[in-house]
Amino acid sequence: MKNVIKSFFFLATLATLFVSCTGGSQESKDTTQTTENMFTGAKGEVKLMNLDPGHFHAALVQKSMYEQMDPKVHVFAPEGSDVDDYMTLINGYNTRSENPTSWDQQIYKGPDYLEKMLSEKPGNVMVTAGNNKKKTEYILKTVQAGINVLADKPMVITKAGFSDLEKAFEEAEKNGVLLYDIMTERHEITTIIQRELAKIPSVFGELTQGTPDAPAITKESVHHFFKYVSGNPIKRPAWFFDTQQQGEGIVDVNTHLVDLIQWEAFPDVILNKSDVEIISARRWPTELTLEQFTKVTQLDAFPDYLQKDIKDGKLQVYANGEIIYKLKGKVAKASVIWNYQAPEGTGDTHYSIMRGSKCNIIIKQGKEEGFKPTVYVESSDVSSPFRDNLQEAIDETIGGMYPGVTLEQLEDNLWTINIPAEYKVGHEAHFGQVTEKYLKYLVDGKLPEWEVPNMITKYYTTTLGLEKAME
């Protein structure tokens, strides 16, 4: 018996020594090195990895330098033109005459690129912007490995993959890392002004209930397959036109629109899947000739995996879609249209309306606006109190945030908001703004409490909308 007791105390002593030497059982669940512990805002502490960059958005994250980010970037990708095109853009940023970047790109190419990144882990933040068929897997495995993720939209393109994305958010929380998607449109000045005005009851009142024919909030976006990025004609990978790899319009660009609907109609409110009810959804194709396909991909034939989508010699790309749905009882509409190329002097366009009990706040970007996004306020109330409240909102609330913004009356019941050019930075600059915000979140060690549930709700809406459209 004495020997048994001695053995027990000997083992207990060893266990105590082991715990004191290792700092306790802070292993898996508490890989408890949370982002709050990992990041302080120090120069170069963020070590970036770029995984399988296949979309020009991967490069736009690096269009600017960041004090907190190490210039050395580790790239993991399969062999092919995707990573080569990405490197062409990065080299262009590094060698431009005005404000050149100084990225030191360390590239690994091989079929085991994902496994290589996960085993070596030379960085603490992974950026992914490319083939959306693989993206959810990339995200899940990366957060499981304890690495932060900044992901281009969409993070998922099918209802079947949605559960893996939910799991990824659970794993990110368990491992103390931040999973965040790149929502550039929140940084568009016209959208910000629309949101801020809608938060002022004396001007907007409250968001109407809406109907399918006149939703409480509408977001419509028109995009183009051929356009210019960083001053050069875009080259898109062939897989971009395969909706099994890129995703249909309802789950791709519509991600931005559904995000803005949530962000503007319910600012800082935690949303859940139960808040969403799909009313209707539809999808339709854009037809591309081989000549058009060649111009944008630089390939002289449709690849085998696109043959399933060829009809009468033309490629049918289901990039167009529309969802009409209820969000916390308010009717919303999100729709996206893809054309081949914009008319001369134009580009991608956006239309939005928020219907309030006192006025409508509208964003238009048509010919009358010179194809530049413009904010209008439309009200049936032309009384002095309303005009005074609107003027005060522009002078004090909006003007306090963005000095120089002014109000101009066009008709008895119609006003426009004049916005100084300094706030119109453009889509490409928004990637830097999103990245700066993400770097701040890394230092905070957390996202705003509504961000994760609202990302989940957003992707639930898009994937459920696609399922409804395909019925």
Short mmCIF file of C-alpha atoms in Angstrom, two decimals:
data_model
loop_
_atom_site.label_atom_id
_atom_site.label_comp_id
_atom_site.label_asym_id
_atom_site.label_seq_id
_atom_site.Cartn_x
_atom_site.Cartn_y
_atom_site.Cartn_z
CA MET A 1 0.00 0.00 0.00
CA LYS A 2 2.84 2.40 0.86
CA ASN A 3 4.38 1.72 -2.54
CA VAL A 4 1.09 2.57 -4.25
CA ILE A 5 0.81 5.88 -2.35
CA LYS A 6 4.43 6.75 -3.15
CA SER A 7 3.79 6.04 -6.84
CA PHE A 8 0.69 8.24 -6.79
CA PHE A 9 2.51 11.20 -5.27
CA PHE A 10 5.44 10.72 -7.66
CA LEU A 11 3.11 10.82 -10.68
CA ALA A 12 1.21 13.81 -9.30
CA THR A 13 4.45 15.69 -8.81
CA LEU A 14 5.52 14.96 -12.39
CA ALA A 15 2.15 16.16 -13.68
CA THR A 16 2.44 19.40 -11.71
CA LEU A 17 5.92 20.03 -13.07
CA PHE A 18 4.73 19.34 -16.63
CA VAL A 19 1.80 21.75 -16.32
CA SER A 20 3.98 24.51 -14.85
CA CYS A 21 6.56 24.09 -17.63
CA THR A 22 4.04 24.10 -20.47
CA GLY A 23 1.84 26.88 -19.10
CA GLY A 24 -1.08 24.59 -18.43
CA SER A 25 -3.36 22.82 -20.87
CA GLN A 26 -3.67 25.80 -23.29
CA GLU A 27 -3.58 23.60 -26.28
CA SER A 28 -6.27 22.99 -28.82
CA LYS A 29 -9.44 24.75 -27.73
CA ASP A 30 -7.37 27.49 -26.18
CA THR A 31 -4.87 27.56 -28.91
CA THR A 32 -5.92 30.28 -26.69
CA GLN A 33 -3.60 32.58 -28.31
CA THR A 34 -6.47 34.76 -29.40
CA THR A 35 -6.10 37.48 -31.97
CA GLU A 36 -6.10 39.94 -29.07
CA ASN A 37 -2.86 38.38 -27.85
CA MET A 38 -1.36 37.92 -31.31
CA PHE A 39 -1.68 41.44 -32.73
CA THR A 40 -0.77 44.80 -31.22
CA GLY A 41 -0.64 46.99 -34.33
CA ALA A 42 3.15 46.73 -34.45
CA LYS A 43 4.96 47.26 -37.73
CA GLY A 44 5.10 44.15 -39.90
CA GLU A 45 3.38 41.82 -37.43
CA VAL A 46 0.80 40.64 -39.98
CA LYS A 47 2.37 37.96 -42.16
CA LEU A 48 0.25 37.59 -45.27
CA MET A 49 -0.33 34.41 -47.25
CA ASN A 50 -2.21 34.50 -50.55
CA LEU A 51 -3.81 31.17 -51.42
CA ASP A 52 -4.57 30.19 -55.02
CA PRO A 53 -5.06 33.76 -56.31
CA GLY A 54 -7.31 33.43 -59.34
CA HIS A 55 -9.31 36.65 -59.26
CA PHE A 56 -7.90 40.15 -59.66
CA HIS A 57 -9.35 40.98 -56.21
CA ALA A 58 -6.46 38.97 -54.74
CA ALA A 59 -4.06 41.57 -56.10
CA LEU A 60 -6.22 44.56 -55.18
CA VAL A 61 -5.74 43.77 -51.49
CA GLN A 62 -2.05 44.47 -52.16
CA LYS A 63 -2.50 47.59 -54.29
CA SER A 64 -1.36 49.58 -51.24
CA MET A 65 1.17 48.89 -48.49
CA TYR A 66 0.19 48.68 -44.82
CA GLU A 67 2.44 49.57 -41.89
CA GLN A 68 1.16 46.60 -39.90
CA MET A 69 1.80 44.14 -42.74
CA ASP A 70 5.16 42.53 -43.51
CA PRO A 71 6.18 43.22 -47.13
CA LYS A 72 7.09 39.55 -47.51
CA VAL A 73 4.04 37.69 -48.83
CA HIS A 74 3.92 33.91 -49.19
CA VAL A 75 1.92 32.72 -52.19
CA PHE A 76 0.70 29.13 -52.49
CA ALA A 77 -0.90 28.13 -55.77
CA PRO A 78 -1.13 25.46 -58.42
CA GLU A 79 0.80 25.94 -61.65
CA GLY A 80 -1.11 27.90 -64.24
CA SER A 81 -2.10 31.27 -65.62
CA ASP A 82 -4.12 32.31 -62.55
CA VAL A 83 -1.10 32.85 -60.32
CA ASP A 84 0.90 34.27 -63.22
CA ASP A 85 -1.77 36.91 -63.90
CA TYR A 86 -1.87 37.76 -60.20
CA MET A 87 1.91 38.22 -60.18
CA THR A 88 1.70 40.46 -63.24
CA LEU A 89 -0.60 42.80 -61.31
CA ILE A 90 1.65 42.75 -58.21
CA ASN A 91 4.73 43.46 -60.32
CA GLY A 92 2.83 46.34 -61.89
CA TYR A 93 2.15 47.82 -58.45
CA ASN A 94 5.80 47.35 -57.45
CA THR A 95 7.11 49.12 -60.54
CA ARG A 96 4.57 51.90 -61.06
CA SER A 97 6.01 55.41 -61.11
CA GLU A 98 3.63 56.89 -58.54
CA ASN A 99 3.68 55.48 -55.00
CA PRO A 100 5.06 52.02 -55.92
CA THR A 101 4.57 49.12 -53.55
CA SER A 102 7.44 46.95 -52.31
CA TRP A 103 5.97 43.47 -51.96
CA ASP A 104 8.48 40.63 -51.66
CA GLN A 105 6.57 37.70 -53.15
CA GLN A 106 7.66 34.21 -52.04
CA ILE A 107 5.93 31.80 -54.39
CA TYR A 108 5.30 28.09 -54.04
CA LYS A 109 3.66 26.34 -57.00
CA GLY A 110 2.59 22.72 -56.90
CA PRO A 111 -0.43 20.42 -56.66
CA ASP A 112 -0.02 20.24 -52.87
CA TYR A 113 -0.17 24.04 -52.45
CA LEU A 114 -2.93 23.91 -49.79
CA GLU A 115 -1.23 21.20 -47.75
CA LYS A 116 2.08 23.06 -48.06
CA MET A 117 0.59 26.26 -46.67
CA LEU A 118 -1.13 24.47 -43.80
CA SER A 119 1.96 22.48 -42.81
CA GLU A 120 4.49 25.32 -43.06
CA LYS A 121 2.24 28.21 -41.92
CA PRO A 122 4.71 31.01 -42.73
CA GLY A 123 1.96 33.58 -42.14
CA ASN A 124 -0.84 34.41 -39.72
CA VAL A 125 -3.41 35.84 -42.17
CA MET A 126 -4.57 34.13 -45.36
CA VAL A 127 -6.21 35.97 -48.27
CA THR A 128 -8.21 33.96 -50.77
CA ALA A 129 -9.77 35.32 -53.97
CA GLY A 130 -10.26 32.89 -56.79
CA ASN A 131 -12.13 29.74 -57.74
CA ASN A 132 -15.23 29.76 -55.54
CA LYS A 133 -15.82 26.01 -55.87
CA LYS A 134 -12.80 25.41 -53.63
CA LYS A 135 -13.06 28.48 -51.44
CA THR A 136 -15.24 27.10 -48.65
CA GLU A 137 -12.84 24.18 -48.22
CA TYR A 138 -9.88 26.58 -48.17
CA ILE A 139 -11.55 28.69 -45.50
CA LEU A 140 -12.55 25.77 -43.28
CA LYS A 141 -9.15 24.07 -43.34
CA THR A 142 -7.32 27.35 -42.79
CA VAL A 143 -9.26 28.39 -39.69
CA GLN A 144 -8.97 24.83 -38.38
CA ALA A 145 -5.21 25.33 -38.60
CA GLY A 146 -5.49 28.45 -36.45
CA ILE A 147 -4.92 30.99 -39.24
CA ASN A 148 -6.95 34.18 -39.72
CA VAL A 149 -8.80 34.53 -43.04
CA LEU A 150 -9.72 37.55 -45.15
CA ALA A 151 -11.84 36.12 -47.96
CA ASP A 152 -13.13 37.64 -51.15
CA LYS A 153 -16.84 37.14 -51.74
CA PRO A 154 -18.54 34.77 -52.00
CA MET A 155 -17.40 32.43 -49.25
CA VAL A 156 -19.88 29.79 -50.41
CA ILE A 157 -21.88 29.25 -53.62
CA THR A 158 -24.17 26.29 -52.86
CA LYS A 159 -26.73 25.36 -50.24
CA ALA A 160 -24.83 22.09 -49.77
CA GLY A 161 -21.65 23.96 -48.86
CA PHE A 162 -23.39 26.33 -46.46
CA SER A 163 -23.07 23.95 -43.49
CA ASP A 164 -19.27 23.87 -44.01
CA LEU A 165 -19.21 27.65 -43.84
CA GLU A 166 -21.18 27.60 -40.59
CA LYS A 167 -18.66 25.07 -39.29
CA ALA A 168 -15.82 27.37 -40.37
CA PHE A 169 -17.21 30.18 -38.23
CA GLU A 170 -17.48 27.79 -35.28
CA GLU A 171 -13.88 26.64 -35.79
CA ALA A 172 -12.68 30.24 -36.11
CA GLU A 173 -14.24 31.13 -32.77
CA LYS A 174 -12.85 28.01 -31.12
CA ASN A 175 -9.34 28.72 -32.39
CA GLY A 176 -9.42 32.44 -31.66
CA VAL A 177 -9.00 33.60 -35.27
CA LEU A 178 -11.02 36.05 -37.34
CA LEU A 179 -12.88 35.01 -40.49
CA TYR A 180 -14.08 38.02 -42.48
CA ASP A 181 -15.26 38.66 -46.03
CA ILE A 182 -14.33 41.63 -48.22
CA MET A 183 -17.42 43.83 -48.42
CA THR A 184 -16.05 46.74 -50.43
CA GLU A 185 -19.42 48.34 -51.16
CA ARG A 186 -19.86 49.42 -47.55
CA HIS A 187 -17.11 51.96 -48.28
CA GLU A 188 -18.87 53.56 -51.25
CA ILE A 189 -19.68 57.12 -50.15
CA THR A 190 -23.18 57.21 -51.70
CA THR A 191 -24.14 54.02 -49.87
CA ILE A 192 -22.79 55.41 -46.60
CA ILE A 193 -24.85 58.59 -47.00
CA GLN A 194 -27.98 56.58 -47.85
CA ARG A 195 -27.47 54.50 -44.71
CA GLU A 196 -26.81 57.49 -42.45
CA LEU A 197 -29.82 59.46 -43.68
CA ALA A 198 -32.05 56.42 -43.15
CA LYS A 199 -30.97 56.38 -39.50
CA ILE A 200 -32.44 59.86 -38.89
CA PRO A 201 -36.16 59.57 -37.95
CA SER A 202 -36.90 63.28 -38.52
CA VAL A 203 -35.87 62.84 -42.17
CA PHE A 204 -36.53 59.23 -43.10
CA GLY A 205 -39.17 58.21 -40.61
CA GLU A 206 -39.00 54.42 -40.56
CA LEU A 207 -38.48 51.80 -43.23
CA THR A 208 -41.79 50.83 -44.84
CA GLN A 209 -43.05 47.27 -44.87
CA GLY A 210 -42.76 47.07 -48.65
CA THR A 211 -44.34 44.73 -51.18
CA PRO A 212 -42.86 42.49 -53.90
CA ASP A 213 -43.76 45.19 -56.46
CA ALA A 214 -42.40 48.04 -54.31
CA PRO A 215 -39.88 46.56 -51.86
CA ALA A 216 -38.89 48.51 -48.76
CA ILE A 217 -35.30 48.35 -49.97
CA THR A 218 -33.99 47.49 -53.43
CA LYS A 219 -30.44 46.92 -54.62
CA GLU A 220 -29.73 46.37 -58.31
CA SER A 221 -26.27 45.98 -59.81
CA VAL A 222 -25.15 45.83 -63.45
CA HIS A 223 -21.69 44.37 -64.17
CA HIS A 224 -19.65 43.67 -67.29
CA PHE A 225 -17.45 40.74 -68.27
CA PHE A 226 -15.06 42.96 -70.21
CA LYS A 227 -13.72 46.04 -68.44
CA TYR A 228 -10.51 47.72 -67.31
CA VAL A 229 -8.75 47.11 -63.97
CA SER A 230 -5.81 49.24 -62.84
CA GLY A 231 -5.85 50.84 -66.28
CA ASN A 232 -5.56 47.60 -68.26
CA PRO A 233 -8.17 45.42 -70.01
CA ILE A 234 -9.19 42.63 -67.69
CA LYS A 235 -8.24 39.03 -68.38
CA ARG A 236 -10.62 36.58 -66.73
CA PRO A 237 -9.92 32.87 -66.25
CA ALA A 238 -12.12 30.53 -68.26
CA TRP A 239 -13.52 28.98 -65.08
CA PHE A 240 -15.03 32.39 -64.23
CA PHE A 241 -17.71 31.56 -66.82
CA ASP A 242 -18.50 28.15 -65.29
CA THR A 243 -21.15 28.72 -62.64
CA GLN A 244 -20.16 25.45 -60.95
CA GLN A 245 -16.81 27.09 -60.19
CA GLN A 246 -17.61 30.81 -60.01
CA GLY A 247 -21.18 30.54 -58.78
CA GLU A 248 -24.33 31.94 -60.30
CA GLY A 249 -25.11 35.64 -60.04
CA ILE A 250 -27.53 35.07 -57.16
CA VAL A 251 -24.72 33.74 -54.95
CA ASP A 252 -21.86 35.80 -56.36
CA VAL A 253 -22.31 39.57 -56.83
CA ASN A 254 -25.63 39.37 -55.01
CA THR A 255 -23.57 38.76 -51.87
CA HIS A 256 -22.73 42.48 -51.88
CA LEU A 257 -26.35 43.49 -52.36
CA VAL A 258 -27.74 41.26 -49.63
CA ASP A 259 -24.96 42.51 -47.35
CA LEU A 260 -25.90 46.15 -48.03
CA ILE A 261 -29.58 45.44 -47.44
CA GLN A 262 -28.74 44.05 -44.01
CA TRP A 263 -26.19 46.77 -43.24
CA GLU A 264 -28.49 49.65 -44.23
CA ALA A 265 -31.93 48.41 -43.19
CA PHE A 266 -30.79 46.97 -39.86
CA PRO A 267 -27.55 48.76 -38.87
CA ASP A 268 -25.63 47.00 -36.09
CA VAL A 269 -28.54 44.61 -35.49
CA ILE A 270 -27.81 40.90 -35.00
CA LEU A 271 -29.69 38.94 -37.66
CA ASN A 272 -30.44 35.24 -37.83
CA LYS A 273 -31.49 32.71 -40.44
CA SER A 274 -35.01 32.72 -38.98
CA ASP A 275 -35.31 36.39 -40.01
CA VAL A 276 -35.20 35.40 -43.71
CA GLU A 277 -38.16 34.32 -45.86
CA ILE A 278 -37.67 33.91 -49.61
CA ILE A 279 -40.71 35.15 -51.56
CA SER A 280 -39.47 34.50 -55.10
CA ALA A 281 -36.24 34.06 -57.03
CA ARG A 282 -35.26 33.75 -60.68
CA ARG A 283 -32.17 33.33 -62.84
CA TRP A 284 -31.32 33.83 -66.53
CA PRO A 285 -28.21 33.62 -68.71
CA THR A 286 -25.98 36.07 -70.53
CA GLU A 287 -24.99 34.75 -73.96
CA LEU A 288 -21.38 35.06 -75.09
CA THR A 289 -20.03 34.36 -78.55
CA LEU A 290 -16.67 32.65 -78.94
CA GLU A 291 -15.22 35.95 -80.14
CA GLN A 292 -16.35 37.69 -76.94
CA PHE A 293 -15.09 34.82 -74.79
CA THR A 294 -11.72 35.00 -76.53
CA LYS A 295 -11.41 38.74 -75.99
CA VAL A 296 -11.85 38.44 -72.23
CA THR A 297 -9.98 35.15 -71.61
CA GLN A 298 -7.39 35.19 -74.43
CA LEU A 299 -8.37 31.57 -75.22
CA ASP A 300 -9.37 30.61 -78.74
CA ALA A 301 -11.82 27.83 -77.77
CA PHE A 302 -14.32 26.97 -75.07
CA PRO A 303 -12.77 24.44 -72.65
CA ASP A 304 -14.37 21.04 -72.23
CA TYR A 305 -16.02 21.87 -68.88
CA LEU A 306 -18.01 24.67 -70.56
CA GLN A 307 -19.40 22.47 -73.34
CA LYS A 308 -22.40 21.67 -71.14
CA ASP A 309 -23.36 25.36 -71.30
CA ILE A 310 -23.08 25.84 -75.09
CA LYS A 311 -26.36 26.38 -76.94
CA ASP A 312 -26.46 27.20 -80.66
CA GLY A 313 -22.77 28.01 -80.55
CA LYS A 314 -23.10 30.52 -77.69
CA LEU A 315 -22.04 30.17 -74.08
CA GLN A 316 -24.95 30.47 -71.62
CA VAL A 317 -23.62 32.04 -68.41
CA TYR A 318 -26.17 32.09 -65.59
CA ALA A 319 -24.71 35.21 -64.06
CA ASN A 320 -28.04 37.02 -63.73
CA GLY A 321 -30.40 36.58 -60.83
CA GLU A 322 -32.94 38.17 -58.53
CA ILE A 323 -34.16 37.43 -55.02
CA ILE A 324 -37.25 39.01 -53.45
CA TYR A 325 -37.42 38.17 -49.78
CA LYS A 326 -38.48 39.31 -46.34
CA LEU A 327 -35.90 40.28 -43.74
CA LYS A 328 -37.42 40.72 -40.29
CA GLY A 329 -40.73 41.26 -42.06
CA LYS A 330 -39.48 43.96 -44.46
CA VAL A 331 -39.62 43.14 -48.19
CA ALA A 332 -36.25 43.44 -49.94
CA LYS A 333 -35.06 42.88 -53.49
CA ALA A 334 -31.51 42.07 -54.63
CA SER A 335 -30.78 41.62 -58.33
CA VAL A 336 -27.67 41.41 -60.46
CA ILE A 337 -27.24 41.66 -64.24
CA TRP A 338 -24.10 40.85 -66.25
CA ASN A 339 -23.65 42.27 -69.74
CA TYR A 340 -20.65 41.62 -71.93
CA GLN A 341 -19.28 45.16 -72.14
CA ALA A 342 -20.43 48.56 -70.98
CA PRO A 343 -21.12 51.29 -73.57
CA GLU A 344 -18.26 53.72 -74.18
CA GLY A 345 -17.61 55.98 -71.20
CA THR A 346 -19.64 53.88 -68.78
CA GLY A 347 -18.96 51.03 -66.40
CA ASP A 348 -20.56 48.90 -63.70
CA THR A 349 -23.66 50.60 -62.27
CA HIS A 350 -25.71 50.50 -59.09
CA TYR A 351 -29.31 51.44 -58.30
CA SER A 352 -30.84 51.49 -54.86
CA ILE A 353 -33.92 52.81 -53.11
CA MET A 354 -34.85 52.83 -49.44
CA ARG A 355 -38.52 53.67 -48.90
CA GLY A 356 -39.20 55.52 -45.67
CA SER A 357 -42.43 56.77 -44.12
CA LYS A 358 -41.23 60.37 -44.71
CA CYS A 359 -39.06 60.11 -47.82
CA ASN A 360 -37.28 57.82 -50.24
CA ILE A 361 -33.49 57.83 -50.40
CA ILE A 362 -32.32 56.82 -53.87
CA ILE A 363 -28.99 56.09 -55.53
CA LYS A 364 -28.90 56.32 -59.33
CA GLN A 365 -26.00 55.86 -61.71
CA GLY A 366 -27.51 56.30 -65.16
CA LYS A 367 -26.97 58.55 -68.15
CA GLU A 368 -28.46 61.61 -66.39
CA GLU A 369 -25.87 61.18 -63.63
CA GLY A 370 -23.02 60.79 -66.09
CA PHE A 371 -22.87 57.15 -64.92
CA LYS A 372 -21.61 58.38 -61.54
CA PRO A 373 -23.48 57.22 -58.41
CA THR A 374 -25.66 60.06 -57.13
CA VAL A 375 -27.87 60.31 -54.03
CA TYR A 376 -31.37 61.76 -54.21
CA VAL A 377 -33.96 62.46 -51.53
CA GLU A 378 -37.57 62.29 -52.70
CA SER A 379 -40.44 63.30 -50.42
CA SER A 380 -44.14 64.11 -50.72
CA ASP A 381 -43.69 66.31 -47.64
CA VAL A 382 -42.47 69.73 -48.78
CA SER A 383 -43.28 71.49 -45.54
CA SER A 384 -40.77 73.77 -43.85
CA PRO A 385 -40.14 71.33 -40.95
CA PHE A 386 -39.12 68.54 -43.35
CA ARG A 387 -36.87 70.81 -45.42
CA ASP A 388 -35.27 72.18 -42.26
CA ASN A 389 -34.73 68.67 -40.84
CA LEU A 390 -33.16 67.49 -44.09
CA GLN A 391 -30.87 70.53 -44.26
CA GLU A 392 -29.84 70.01 -40.65
CA ALA A 393 -29.11 66.34 -41.29
CA ILE A 394 -26.83 67.22 -44.20
CA ASP A 395 -25.12 70.11 -42.43
CA GLU A 396 -24.58 68.47 -39.07
CA THR A 397 -24.77 64.67 -39.29
CA ILE A 398 -23.45 64.02 -42.81
CA GLY A 399 -21.32 67.17 -42.91
CA GLY A 400 -19.82 66.28 -39.55
CA MET A 401 -18.66 62.96 -40.98
CA TYR A 402 -17.76 64.26 -44.44
CA PRO A 403 -17.11 68.01 -44.49
CA GLY A 404 -18.04 69.68 -47.75
CA VAL A 405 -21.13 67.58 -48.51
CA THR A 406 -24.03 69.86 -49.45
CA LEU A 407 -27.73 69.69 -50.24
CA GLU A 408 -29.23 70.97 -53.50
CA GLN A 409 -32.94 71.23 -54.21
CA LEU A 410 -33.89 70.15 -57.76
CA GLU A 411 -37.69 70.28 -57.56
CA ASP A 412 -40.29 70.97 -54.87
CA ASN A 413 -40.01 67.43 -53.55
CA LEU A 414 -36.60 66.33 -54.87
CA TRP A 415 -33.08 67.04 -53.61
CA THR A 416 -29.63 65.75 -54.51
CA ILE A 417 -26.54 65.43 -52.33
CA ASN A 418 -23.38 67.02 -53.71
CA ILE A 419 -20.33 65.02 -52.69
CA PRO A 420 -16.75 66.36 -53.00
CA ALA A 421 -14.50 64.35 -55.33
CA GLU A 422 -12.11 63.47 -52.47
CA TYR A 423 -14.67 61.00 -51.10
CA LYS A 424 -15.21 59.26 -54.45
CA VAL A 425 -12.18 56.99 -54.24
CA GLY A 426 -13.50 54.18 -56.47
CA HIS A 427 -13.96 50.44 -56.23
CA GLU A 428 -10.28 49.47 -56.31
CA ALA A 429 -9.43 51.73 -53.36
CA HIS A 430 -12.19 50.13 -51.30
CA PHE A 431 -10.09 46.95 -51.02
CA GLY A 432 -7.47 48.87 -49.09
CA GLN A 433 -10.16 50.36 -46.84
CA VAL A 434 -11.58 46.92 -46.04
CA THR A 435 -8.09 45.59 -45.32
CA GLU A 436 -7.33 48.51 -42.98
CA LYS A 437 -10.54 47.78 -41.07
CA TYR A 438 -9.68 44.09 -40.84
CA LEU A 439 -6.21 44.93 -39.48
CA LYS A 440 -7.91 46.98 -36.77
CA TYR A 441 -10.17 44.05 -35.92
CA LEU A 442 -7.10 41.84 -35.57
CA VAL A 443 -5.70 44.24 -32.97
CA ASP A 444 -9.09 44.35 -31.21
CA GLY A 445 -9.09 40.56 -31.20
CA LYS A 446 -12.72 40.47 -32.33
CA LEU A 447 -15.25 41.55 -34.91
CA PRO A 448 -18.32 43.63 -34.02
CA GLU A 449 -20.77 41.26 -32.33
CA TRP A 450 -23.23 41.43 -35.22
CA GLU A 451 -20.73 40.64 -38.00
CA VAL A 452 -20.51 36.85 -37.74
CA PRO A 453 -24.25 36.13 -37.33
CA ASN A 454 -24.96 38.57 -40.15
CA MET A 455 -22.40 36.94 -42.46
CA ILE A 456 -24.07 33.60 -41.78
CA THR A 457 -27.50 35.13 -42.45
CA LYS A 458 -26.24 36.72 -45.66
CA TYR A 459 -24.92 33.47 -47.13
CA TYR A 460 -28.01 31.63 -45.96
CA THR A 461 -30.06 34.14 -47.97
CA THR A 462 -28.02 33.85 -51.17
CA THR A 463 -27.75 30.05 -51.17
CA LEU A 464 -31.41 29.60 -50.25
CA GLY A 465 -32.31 32.10 -52.97
CA LEU A 466 -30.43 30.07 -55.57
CA GLU A 467 -32.15 26.89 -54.43
CA LYS A 468 -35.51 28.64 -54.84
CA ALA A 469 -34.60 29.96 -58.32
CA MET A 470 -33.69 26.47 -59.51
CA GLU A 471 -36.96 24.86 -58.43
#
